[in-house]
Amino acid sequence: MKIRVFATAELATVYVAALVESLITREPHPVLGLATGATPILLYRQLVAFHRQGLSLAHVTTINLDEYVGLAPDHPQSYRAFMEAHLFRHVDIPAAQTHVPNGLAPDLAAECARYDALLAAHPIDLQILGIGPNGHIGFNEPEGALKTRTHVVTLTAETLAANARFFPDPAVMPRQAITMGLESILQARAIILMAFGAEKARIVKAALSGEVSTAVPASFLQMHSDVTFVLDEAAASGLGAPVAEASAPLVEHFSR
Ligand code: F6R
């Protein structure tokens, strides 16, 4: 597991955007696993900037982690609408190559099976993740047993509280979501988990150095051979001196 710490979220994002750009220019048919939420917004902004400077994403396939059950794709708080607003609308990825679970599917079990078949057909080269304050990745919430494949999840009170900020009327926030499962996430060739801000420090420490446990779904990333945690200093503040020292040259370099 690699840990990269930067002075700010902006600097950390430049690092991740450069890695994504390198994959996009290197691979003939790259598959990106994408997340929503506040954390990757700067990354998408940077990729849009790269596109305006000539980077084509026409050969990229994207597969998003999750979607709220009951929200139409054009609902402003749906994850499909989020992706359109922050990335898809501004770049040249053909719509047919962008995938987000259908939260309005009449048969949710069939929708989960469809998504698993999609993942089997398009193995993810690079999965971008954020982390919930309770350690969830995608919407794999801390539970007694974690699900391996795409499934419908009932969101925990902590996640509902954390995501209420995105809903002008939190009362209409869906209580369920469709999410890729833990095993599907771990099947990505490489994984980058981004976490910014002091409010993520406790859970980042638990995910990186605690036991692998269903109580912290992100701790399962410890079992993957190519995971990078990309953090700002605030999110890394629980990790102690060795990590901060190891990353110091990089932080210095990107602060200039
Ligand atoms: C979103 C997702 C979630 C978020 C997590 C962190 O697609 O899968 O796991 O990454 O809730 O959200 P933010 O970035 O808003 O703190």
mmCIF file of C-alpha atoms and ligand atoms in Angstrom:
data_model
loop_
_atom_site.group_PDB
_atom_site.id
_atom_site.type_symbol
_atom_site.label_atom_id
_atom_site.label_comp_id
_atom_site.label_asym_id
_atom_site.label_seq_id
_atom_site.Cartn_x
_atom_site.Cartn_y
_atom_site.Cartn_z
ATOM 1 C CA MET A 1 0.000 0.000 0.000
ATOM 2 C CA LYS A 2 1.412 3.396 -0.975
ATOM 3 C CA ILE A 3 0.640 6.614 0.866
ATOM 4 C CA ARG A 4 1.186 10.000 -0.737
ATOM 5 C CA VAL A 5 0.662 13.101 1.358
ATOM 6 C CA PHE A 6 0.388 16.608 -0.078
ATOM 7 C CA ALA A 7 0.123 19.991 1.547
ATOM 8 C CA THR A 8 -3.332 20.604 0.109
ATOM 9 C CA ALA A 9 -6.173 18.795 -1.636
ATOM 10 C CA GLU A 10 -5.428 20.816 -4.771
ATOM 11 C CA LEU A 11 -1.840 19.538 -4.941
ATOM 12 C CA ALA A 12 -2.955 15.983 -4.214
ATOM 13 C CA THR A 13 -5.480 16.247 -7.018
ATOM 14 C CA VAL A 14 -2.859 17.363 -9.536
ATOM 15 C CA TYR A 15 -0.913 14.195 -8.682
ATOM 16 C CA VAL A 16 -3.960 11.953 -9.220
ATOM 17 C CA ALA A 17 -4.987 13.781 -12.402
ATOM 18 C CA ALA A 18 -1.508 13.210 -13.848
ATOM 19 C CA LEU A 19 -1.796 9.471 -13.110
ATOM 20 C CA VAL A 20 -5.224 9.339 -14.756
ATOM 21 C CA GLU A 21 -3.954 11.276 -17.765
ATOM 22 C CA SER A 22 -1.028 8.893 -18.123
ATOM 23 C CA LEU A 23 -3.408 5.892 -18.124
ATOM 24 C CA ILE A 24 -5.655 7.588 -20.681
ATOM 25 C CA THR A 25 -2.785 8.358 -23.036
ATOM 26 C CA ARG A 26 -1.096 4.962 -22.561
ATOM 27 C CA GLU A 27 -4.013 2.528 -22.870
ATOM 28 C CA PRO A 28 -6.000 2.024 -26.075
ATOM 29 C CA HIS A 29 -9.217 1.270 -24.134
ATOM 30 C CA PRO A 30 -8.828 2.405 -20.525
ATOM 31 C CA VAL A 31 -11.594 1.647 -18.043
ATOM 32 C CA LEU A 32 -11.918 4.102 -15.161
ATOM 33 C CA GLY A 33 -13.892 3.298 -12.035
ATOM 34 C CA LEU A 34 -15.305 6.581 -10.768
ATOM 35 C CA ALA A 35 -16.728 7.971 -7.527
ATOM 36 C CA THR A 36 -18.965 10.904 -6.730
ATOM 37 C CA GLY A 37 -19.050 13.117 -3.625
ATOM 38 C CA ALA A 38 -17.033 16.190 -2.728
ATOM 39 C CA THR A 39 -13.601 14.539 -2.869
ATOM 40 C CA PRO A 40 -13.200 13.901 -6.632
ATOM 41 C CA ILE A 41 -14.743 17.187 -7.812
ATOM 42 C CA LEU A 42 -11.336 18.827 -8.187
ATOM 43 C CA LEU A 43 -10.045 15.786 -10.055
ATOM 44 C CA TYR A 44 -12.858 16.023 -12.578
ATOM 45 C CA ARG A 45 -12.227 19.759 -12.933
ATOM 46 C CA GLN A 46 -8.571 19.010 -13.665
ATOM 47 C CA LEU A 47 -9.452 16.352 -16.248
ATOM 48 C CA VAL A 48 -11.802 18.813 -17.946
ATOM 49 C CA ALA A 49 -8.913 21.311 -18.028
ATOM 50 C CA PHE A 50 -6.640 18.656 -19.574
ATOM 51 C CA HIS A 51 -9.342 17.945 -22.165
ATOM 52 C CA ARG A 52 -9.530 21.641 -23.061
ATOM 53 C CA GLN A 53 -5.771 21.492 -23.559
ATOM 54 C CA GLY A 54 -6.112 18.598 -26.023
ATOM 55 C CA LEU A 55 -6.548 15.374 -24.016
ATOM 56 C CA SER A 56 -9.165 13.158 -25.669
ATOM 57 C CA LEU A 57 -11.265 10.810 -23.561
ATOM 58 C CA ALA A 58 -13.135 9.394 -26.564
ATOM 59 C CA HIS A 59 -11.630 5.927 -26.042
ATOM 60 C CA VAL A 60 -12.315 5.823 -22.267
ATOM 61 C CA THR A 61 -15.008 3.742 -20.579
ATOM 62 C CA THR A 62 -16.193 4.841 -17.140
ATOM 63 C CA ILE A 63 -18.018 2.767 -14.537
ATOM 64 C CA ASN A 64 -19.371 4.543 -11.474
ATOM 65 C CA LEU A 65 -19.534 2.929 -8.070
ATOM 66 C CA ASP A 66 -23.074 3.681 -7.035
ATOM 67 C CA GLU A 67 -26.416 5.431 -7.428
ATOM 68 C CA TYR A 68 -29.342 6.292 -5.176
ATOM 69 C CA VAL A 69 -32.396 4.057 -5.523
ATOM 70 C CA GLY A 70 -35.426 6.017 -6.697
ATOM 71 C CA LEU A 71 -33.670 8.969 -8.320
ATOM 72 C CA ALA A 72 -34.053 9.473 -12.071
ATOM 73 C CA PRO A 73 -30.815 10.051 -14.018
ATOM 74 C CA ASP A 74 -31.766 13.702 -14.521
ATOM 75 C CA HIS A 75 -32.651 14.284 -10.852
ATOM 76 C CA PRO A 76 -30.179 16.981 -9.727
ATOM 77 C CA GLN A 77 -29.001 14.888 -6.757
ATOM 78 C CA SER A 78 -28.567 11.655 -8.720
ATOM 79 C CA TYR A 79 -25.023 10.456 -9.197
ATOM 80 C CA ARG A 80 -25.618 10.314 -12.958
ATOM 81 C CA ALA A 81 -26.471 14.029 -12.888
ATOM 82 C CA PHE A 82 -23.392 14.675 -10.718
ATOM 83 C CA MET A 83 -21.143 12.969 -13.255
ATOM 84 C CA GLU A 84 -22.757 14.835 -16.160
ATOM 85 C CA ALA A 85 -22.314 18.166 -14.369
ATOM 86 C CA HIS A 86 -18.721 17.640 -13.238
ATOM 87 C CA LEU A 87 -17.213 15.560 -16.058
ATOM 88 C CA PHE A 88 -19.193 13.872 -18.818
ATOM 89 C CA ARG A 89 -20.846 16.986 -20.265
ATOM 90 C CA HIS A 90 -17.476 18.738 -20.599
ATOM 91 C CA VAL A 91 -15.413 16.027 -22.295
ATOM 92 C CA ASP A 92 -15.650 13.818 -25.377
ATOM 93 C CA ILE A 93 -16.554 10.448 -23.789
ATOM 94 C CA PRO A 94 -19.427 8.970 -25.827
ATOM 95 C CA ALA A 95 -22.485 8.651 -23.560
ATOM 96 C CA ALA A 96 -22.699 4.913 -24.291
ATOM 97 C CA GLN A 97 -19.269 4.452 -22.675
ATOM 98 C CA THR A 98 -20.321 5.992 -19.351
ATOM 99 C CA HIS A 99 -22.012 3.723 -16.844
ATOM 100 C CA VAL A 100 -23.854 4.507 -13.618
ATOM 101 C CA PRO A 101 -26.310 2.074 -11.988
ATOM 102 C CA ASN A 102 -29.936 2.814 -12.864
ATOM 103 C CA GLY A 103 -31.599 3.881 -9.625
ATOM 104 C CA LEU A 104 -35.006 3.734 -11.288
ATOM 105 C CA ALA A 105 -34.711 0.142 -12.539
ATOM 106 C CA PRO A 106 -38.052 -1.622 -11.970
ATOM 107 C CA ASP A 107 -36.210 -4.834 -11.056
ATOM 108 C CA LEU A 108 -33.273 -3.899 -8.816
ATOM 109 C CA ALA A 109 -31.903 -7.454 -8.641
ATOM 110 C CA ALA A 110 -31.776 -7.571 -12.440
ATOM 111 C CA GLU A 111 -30.065 -4.166 -12.476
ATOM 112 C CA CYS A 112 -27.396 -5.462 -10.061
ATOM 113 C CA ALA A 113 -26.844 -8.510 -12.278
ATOM 114 C CA ARG A 114 -26.600 -6.253 -15.345
ATOM 115 C CA TYR A 115 -23.952 -4.156 -13.591
ATOM 116 C CA ASP A 116 -21.933 -7.224 -12.612
ATOM 117 C CA ALA A 117 -21.997 -8.403 -16.231
ATOM 118 C CA LEU A 118 -20.817 -4.945 -17.301
ATOM 119 C CA LEU A 119 -17.935 -5.126 -14.806
ATOM 120 C CA ALA A 120 -17.004 -8.593 -16.053
ATOM 121 C CA ALA A 121 -16.925 -7.299 -19.639
ATOM 122 C CA HIS A 122 -14.934 -4.171 -18.741
ATOM 123 C CA PRO A 123 -12.327 -4.907 -16.056
ATOM 124 C CA ILE A 124 -11.413 -1.667 -14.314
ATOM 125 C CA ASP A 125 -7.867 -0.406 -14.899
ATOM 126 C CA LEU A 126 -7.968 2.311 -12.259
ATOM 127 C CA GLN A 127 -10.565 2.721 -9.536
ATOM 128 C CA ILE A 128 -10.936 6.149 -7.917
ATOM 129 C CA LEU A 129 -12.392 6.029 -4.406
ATOM 130 C CA GLY A 130 -13.387 8.450 -1.681
ATOM 131 C CA ILE A 131 -14.029 7.240 1.856
ATOM 132 C CA GLY A 132 -17.064 7.838 4.042
ATOM 133 C CA PRO A 133 -16.601 8.991 7.627
ATOM 134 C CA ASN A 134 -17.691 5.489 8.668
ATOM 135 C CA GLY A 135 -15.165 3.807 6.366
ATOM 136 C CA HIS A 136 -17.526 2.984 3.517
ATOM 137 C CA ILE A 137 -16.192 2.733 -0.036
ATOM 138 C CA GLY A 138 -18.817 2.952 -2.723
ATOM 139 C CA PHE A 139 -21.832 2.470 -0.495
ATOM 140 C CA ASN A 140 -20.432 -0.645 1.176
ATOM 141 C CA GLU A 141 -21.461 0.272 4.679
ATOM 142 C CA PRO A 142 -19.983 -1.219 7.878
ATOM 143 C CA GLU A 143 -22.017 -4.347 8.453
ATOM 144 C CA GLY A 144 -21.658 -7.778 9.986
ATOM 145 C CA ALA A 145 -21.189 -9.215 6.508
ATOM 146 C CA LEU A 146 -20.020 -7.375 3.416
ATOM 147 C CA LYS A 147 -21.398 -8.181 -0.014
ATOM 148 C CA THR A 148 -18.998 -9.080 -2.780
ATOM 149 C CA ARG A 149 -21.038 -8.028 -5.835
ATOM 150 C CA THR A 150 -23.351 -5.216 -6.881
ATOM 151 C CA HIS A 151 -26.243 -4.998 -4.442
ATOM 152 C CA VAL A 152 -28.897 -2.773 -2.931
ATOM 153 C CA VAL A 153 -27.859 -1.295 0.385
ATOM 154 C CA THR A 154 -29.802 0.510 3.096
ATOM 155 C CA LEU A 155 -27.760 3.576 3.984
ATOM 156 C CA THR A 156 -26.636 3.964 7.582
ATOM 157 C CA ALA A 157 -27.691 6.924 9.720
ATOM 158 C CA GLU A 158 -24.087 8.200 9.561
ATOM 159 C CA THR A 159 -24.056 8.179 5.757
ATOM 160 C CA LEU A 160 -27.484 9.817 5.571
ATOM 161 C CA ALA A 161 -26.219 12.540 7.895
ATOM 162 C CA ALA A 162 -22.952 12.983 5.960
ATOM 163 C CA ASN A 163 -24.674 13.224 2.558
ATOM 164 C CA ALA A 164 -27.605 15.384 3.648
ATOM 165 C CA ARG A 165 -25.413 18.386 2.705
ATOM 166 C CA PHE A 166 -25.998 17.546 -0.984
ATOM 167 C CA PHE A 167 -29.807 17.608 -0.643
ATOM 168 C CA PRO A 168 -31.515 21.004 -0.355
ATOM 169 C CA ASP A 169 -34.347 19.104 1.359
ATOM 170 C CA PRO A 170 -32.682 16.230 3.279
ATOM 171 C CA ALA A 171 -36.128 14.716 3.895
ATOM 172 C CA VAL A 172 -36.269 13.591 0.244
ATOM 173 C CA MET A 173 -32.894 11.886 0.372
ATOM 174 C CA PRO A 174 -33.199 8.223 -0.657
ATOM 175 C CA ARG A 175 -32.593 5.658 2.077
ATOM 176 C CA GLN A 176 -31.224 3.041 -0.304
ATOM 177 C CA ALA A 177 -28.579 2.847 -3.000
ATOM 178 C CA ILE A 178 -27.180 0.417 -5.549
ATOM 179 C CA THR A 179 -23.454 -0.105 -5.076
ATOM 180 C CA MET A 180 -20.656 -2.151 -6.532
ATOM 181 C CA GLY A 181 -19.552 -4.763 -4.001
ATOM 182 C CA LEU A 182 -16.248 -5.049 -2.198
ATOM 183 C CA GLU A 183 -14.863 -7.837 -4.371
ATOM 184 C CA SER A 184 -15.707 -5.944 -7.559
ATOM 185 C CA ILE A 185 -13.834 -2.916 -6.229
ATOM 186 C CA LEU A 186 -10.856 -5.072 -5.274
ATOM 187 C CA GLN A 187 -10.742 -6.534 -8.781
ATOM 188 C CA ALA A 188 -9.576 -3.205 -10.222
ATOM 189 C CA ARG A 189 -5.994 -3.399 -11.470
ATOM 190 C CA ALA A 190 -5.044 -0.303 -9.449
ATOM 191 C CA ILE A 191 -6.922 1.703 -6.831
ATOM 192 C CA ILE A 192 -6.475 5.297 -5.676
ATOM 193 C CA LEU A 193 -8.319 6.353 -2.540
ATOM 194 C CA MET A 194 -8.431 10.114 -2.058
ATOM 195 C CA ALA A 195 -9.219 11.647 1.332
ATOM 196 C CA PHE A 196 -9.031 15.275 2.320
ATOM 197 C CA GLY A 197 -9.673 17.174 5.535
ATOM 198 C CA ALA A 198 -9.226 16.568 9.249
ATOM 199 C CA GLU A 199 -12.659 14.934 9.493
ATOM 200 C CA LYS A 200 -11.248 11.979 7.492
ATOM 201 C CA ALA A 201 -8.112 11.551 9.644
ATOM 202 C CA ARG A 202 -9.590 9.026 12.086
ATOM 203 C CA ILE A 203 -11.071 6.750 9.449
ATOM 204 C CA VAL A 204 -8.002 6.966 7.173
ATOM 205 C CA LYS A 205 -5.877 5.739 10.082
ATOM 206 C CA ALA A 206 -8.345 2.925 10.800
ATOM 207 C CA ALA A 207 -8.443 1.875 7.133
ATOM 208 C CA LEU A 208 -4.672 1.905 6.742
ATOM 209 C CA SER A 209 -3.411 0.569 10.002
ATOM 210 C CA GLY A 210 -6.358 -1.054 11.759
ATOM 211 C CA GLU A 211 -7.449 -4.677 11.413
ATOM 212 C CA VAL A 212 -9.119 -5.772 8.173
ATOM 213 C CA SER A 213 -12.701 -5.786 9.371
ATOM 214 C CA THR A 214 -16.249 -5.401 8.090
ATOM 215 C CA ALA A 215 -16.535 -2.583 10.651
ATOM 216 C CA VAL A 216 -14.284 -0.506 8.345
ATOM 217 C CA PRO A 217 -14.981 -1.602 4.744
ATOM 218 C CA ALA A 218 -12.031 0.433 3.398
ATOM 219 C CA SER A 219 -9.671 -1.712 5.507
ATOM 220 C CA PHE A 220 -10.161 -4.460 2.885
ATOM 221 C CA LEU A 221 -8.004 -2.343 0.567
ATOM 222 C CA GLN A 222 -5.046 -3.593 2.617
ATOM 223 C CA MET A 223 -5.492 -6.890 0.758
ATOM 224 C CA HIS A 224 -4.965 -5.340 -2.700
ATOM 225 C CA SER A 225 -1.515 -5.245 -4.282
ATOM 226 C CA ASP A 226 -1.752 -1.815 -5.941
ATOM 227 C CA VAL A 227 -3.518 0.709 -3.720
ATOM 228 C CA THR A 228 -2.435 4.316 -3.198
ATOM 229 C CA PHE A 229 -3.926 6.523 -0.499
ATOM 230 C CA VAL A 230 -3.615 10.128 -1.703
ATOM 231 C CA LEU A 231 -4.122 12.456 1.247
ATOM 232 C CA ASP A 232 -3.793 16.061 2.223
ATOM 233 C CA GLU A 233 -1.886 16.763 5.404
ATOM 234 C CA ALA A 234 -5.080 17.112 7.432
ATOM 235 C CA ALA A 235 -6.380 13.674 6.428
ATOM 236 C CA ALA A 236 -2.926 12.186 7.109
ATOM 237 C CA SER A 237 -2.635 13.837 10.507
ATOM 238 C CA GLY A 238 -3.505 10.652 12.415
ATOM 239 C CA LEU A 239 -0.803 8.585 10.741
ATOM 240 C CA GLY A 240 2.196 9.795 12.721
ATOM 241 C CA ALA A 241 5.655 10.972 11.837
ATOM 242 C CA PRO A 242 7.029 8.150 9.651
ATOM 243 C CA VAL A 243 4.474 8.748 6.914
ATOM 244 C CA ALA A 244 4.807 12.508 7.076
ATOM 245 C CA GLU A 245 8.599 12.225 6.840
ATOM 246 C CA ALA A 246 8.499 9.740 3.990
ATOM 247 C CA SER A 247 6.316 12.057 1.951
ATOM 248 C CA ALA A 248 8.073 15.269 2.896
ATOM 249 C CA PRO A 249 10.096 15.708 -0.321
ATOM 250 C CA LEU A 250 6.937 15.297 -2.375
ATOM 251 C CA VAL A 251 4.960 17.734 -0.258
ATOM 252 C CA GLU A 252 7.789 20.208 -0.572
ATOM 253 C CA HIS A 253 8.065 19.686 -4.306
ATOM 254 C CA PHE A 254 4.364 20.222 -4.939
ATOM 255 C CA SER A 255 4.120 23.194 -2.584
ATOM 256 C CA ARG A 256 6.482 25.316 -4.601
HETATM 257 C C1 F6R B 1 -19.553 8.128 -3.896
HETATM 258 C C2 F6R B 1 -19.051 7.089 -3.002
HETATM 259 C C3 F6R B 1 -18.778 7.367 -1.560
HETATM 260 C C4 F6R B 1 -17.960 8.637 -1.315
HETATM 261 C C5 F6R B 1 -17.783 8.876 0.177
HETATM 262 C C6 F6R B 1 -17.002 10.142 0.474
HETATM 263 O O1 F6R B 1 -19.706 7.615 -5.193
HETATM 264 O O2 F6R B 1 -18.898 6.026 -3.437
HETATM 265 O O3 F6R B 1 -18.111 6.257 -1.008
HETATM 266 O O4 F6R B 1 -16.707 8.507 -1.943
HETATM 267 O O5 F6R B 1 -19.031 8.952 0.797
HETATM 268 O O6 F6R B 1 -17.760 11.242 0.083
HETATM 269 P P1 F6R B 1 -17.148 12.710 0.086
HETATM 270 O O7 F6R B 1 -16.113 12.749 -0.983
HETATM 271 O O8 F6R B 1 -18.323 13.604 -0.227
HETATM 272 O O9 F6R B 1 -16.575 12.935 1.449
#
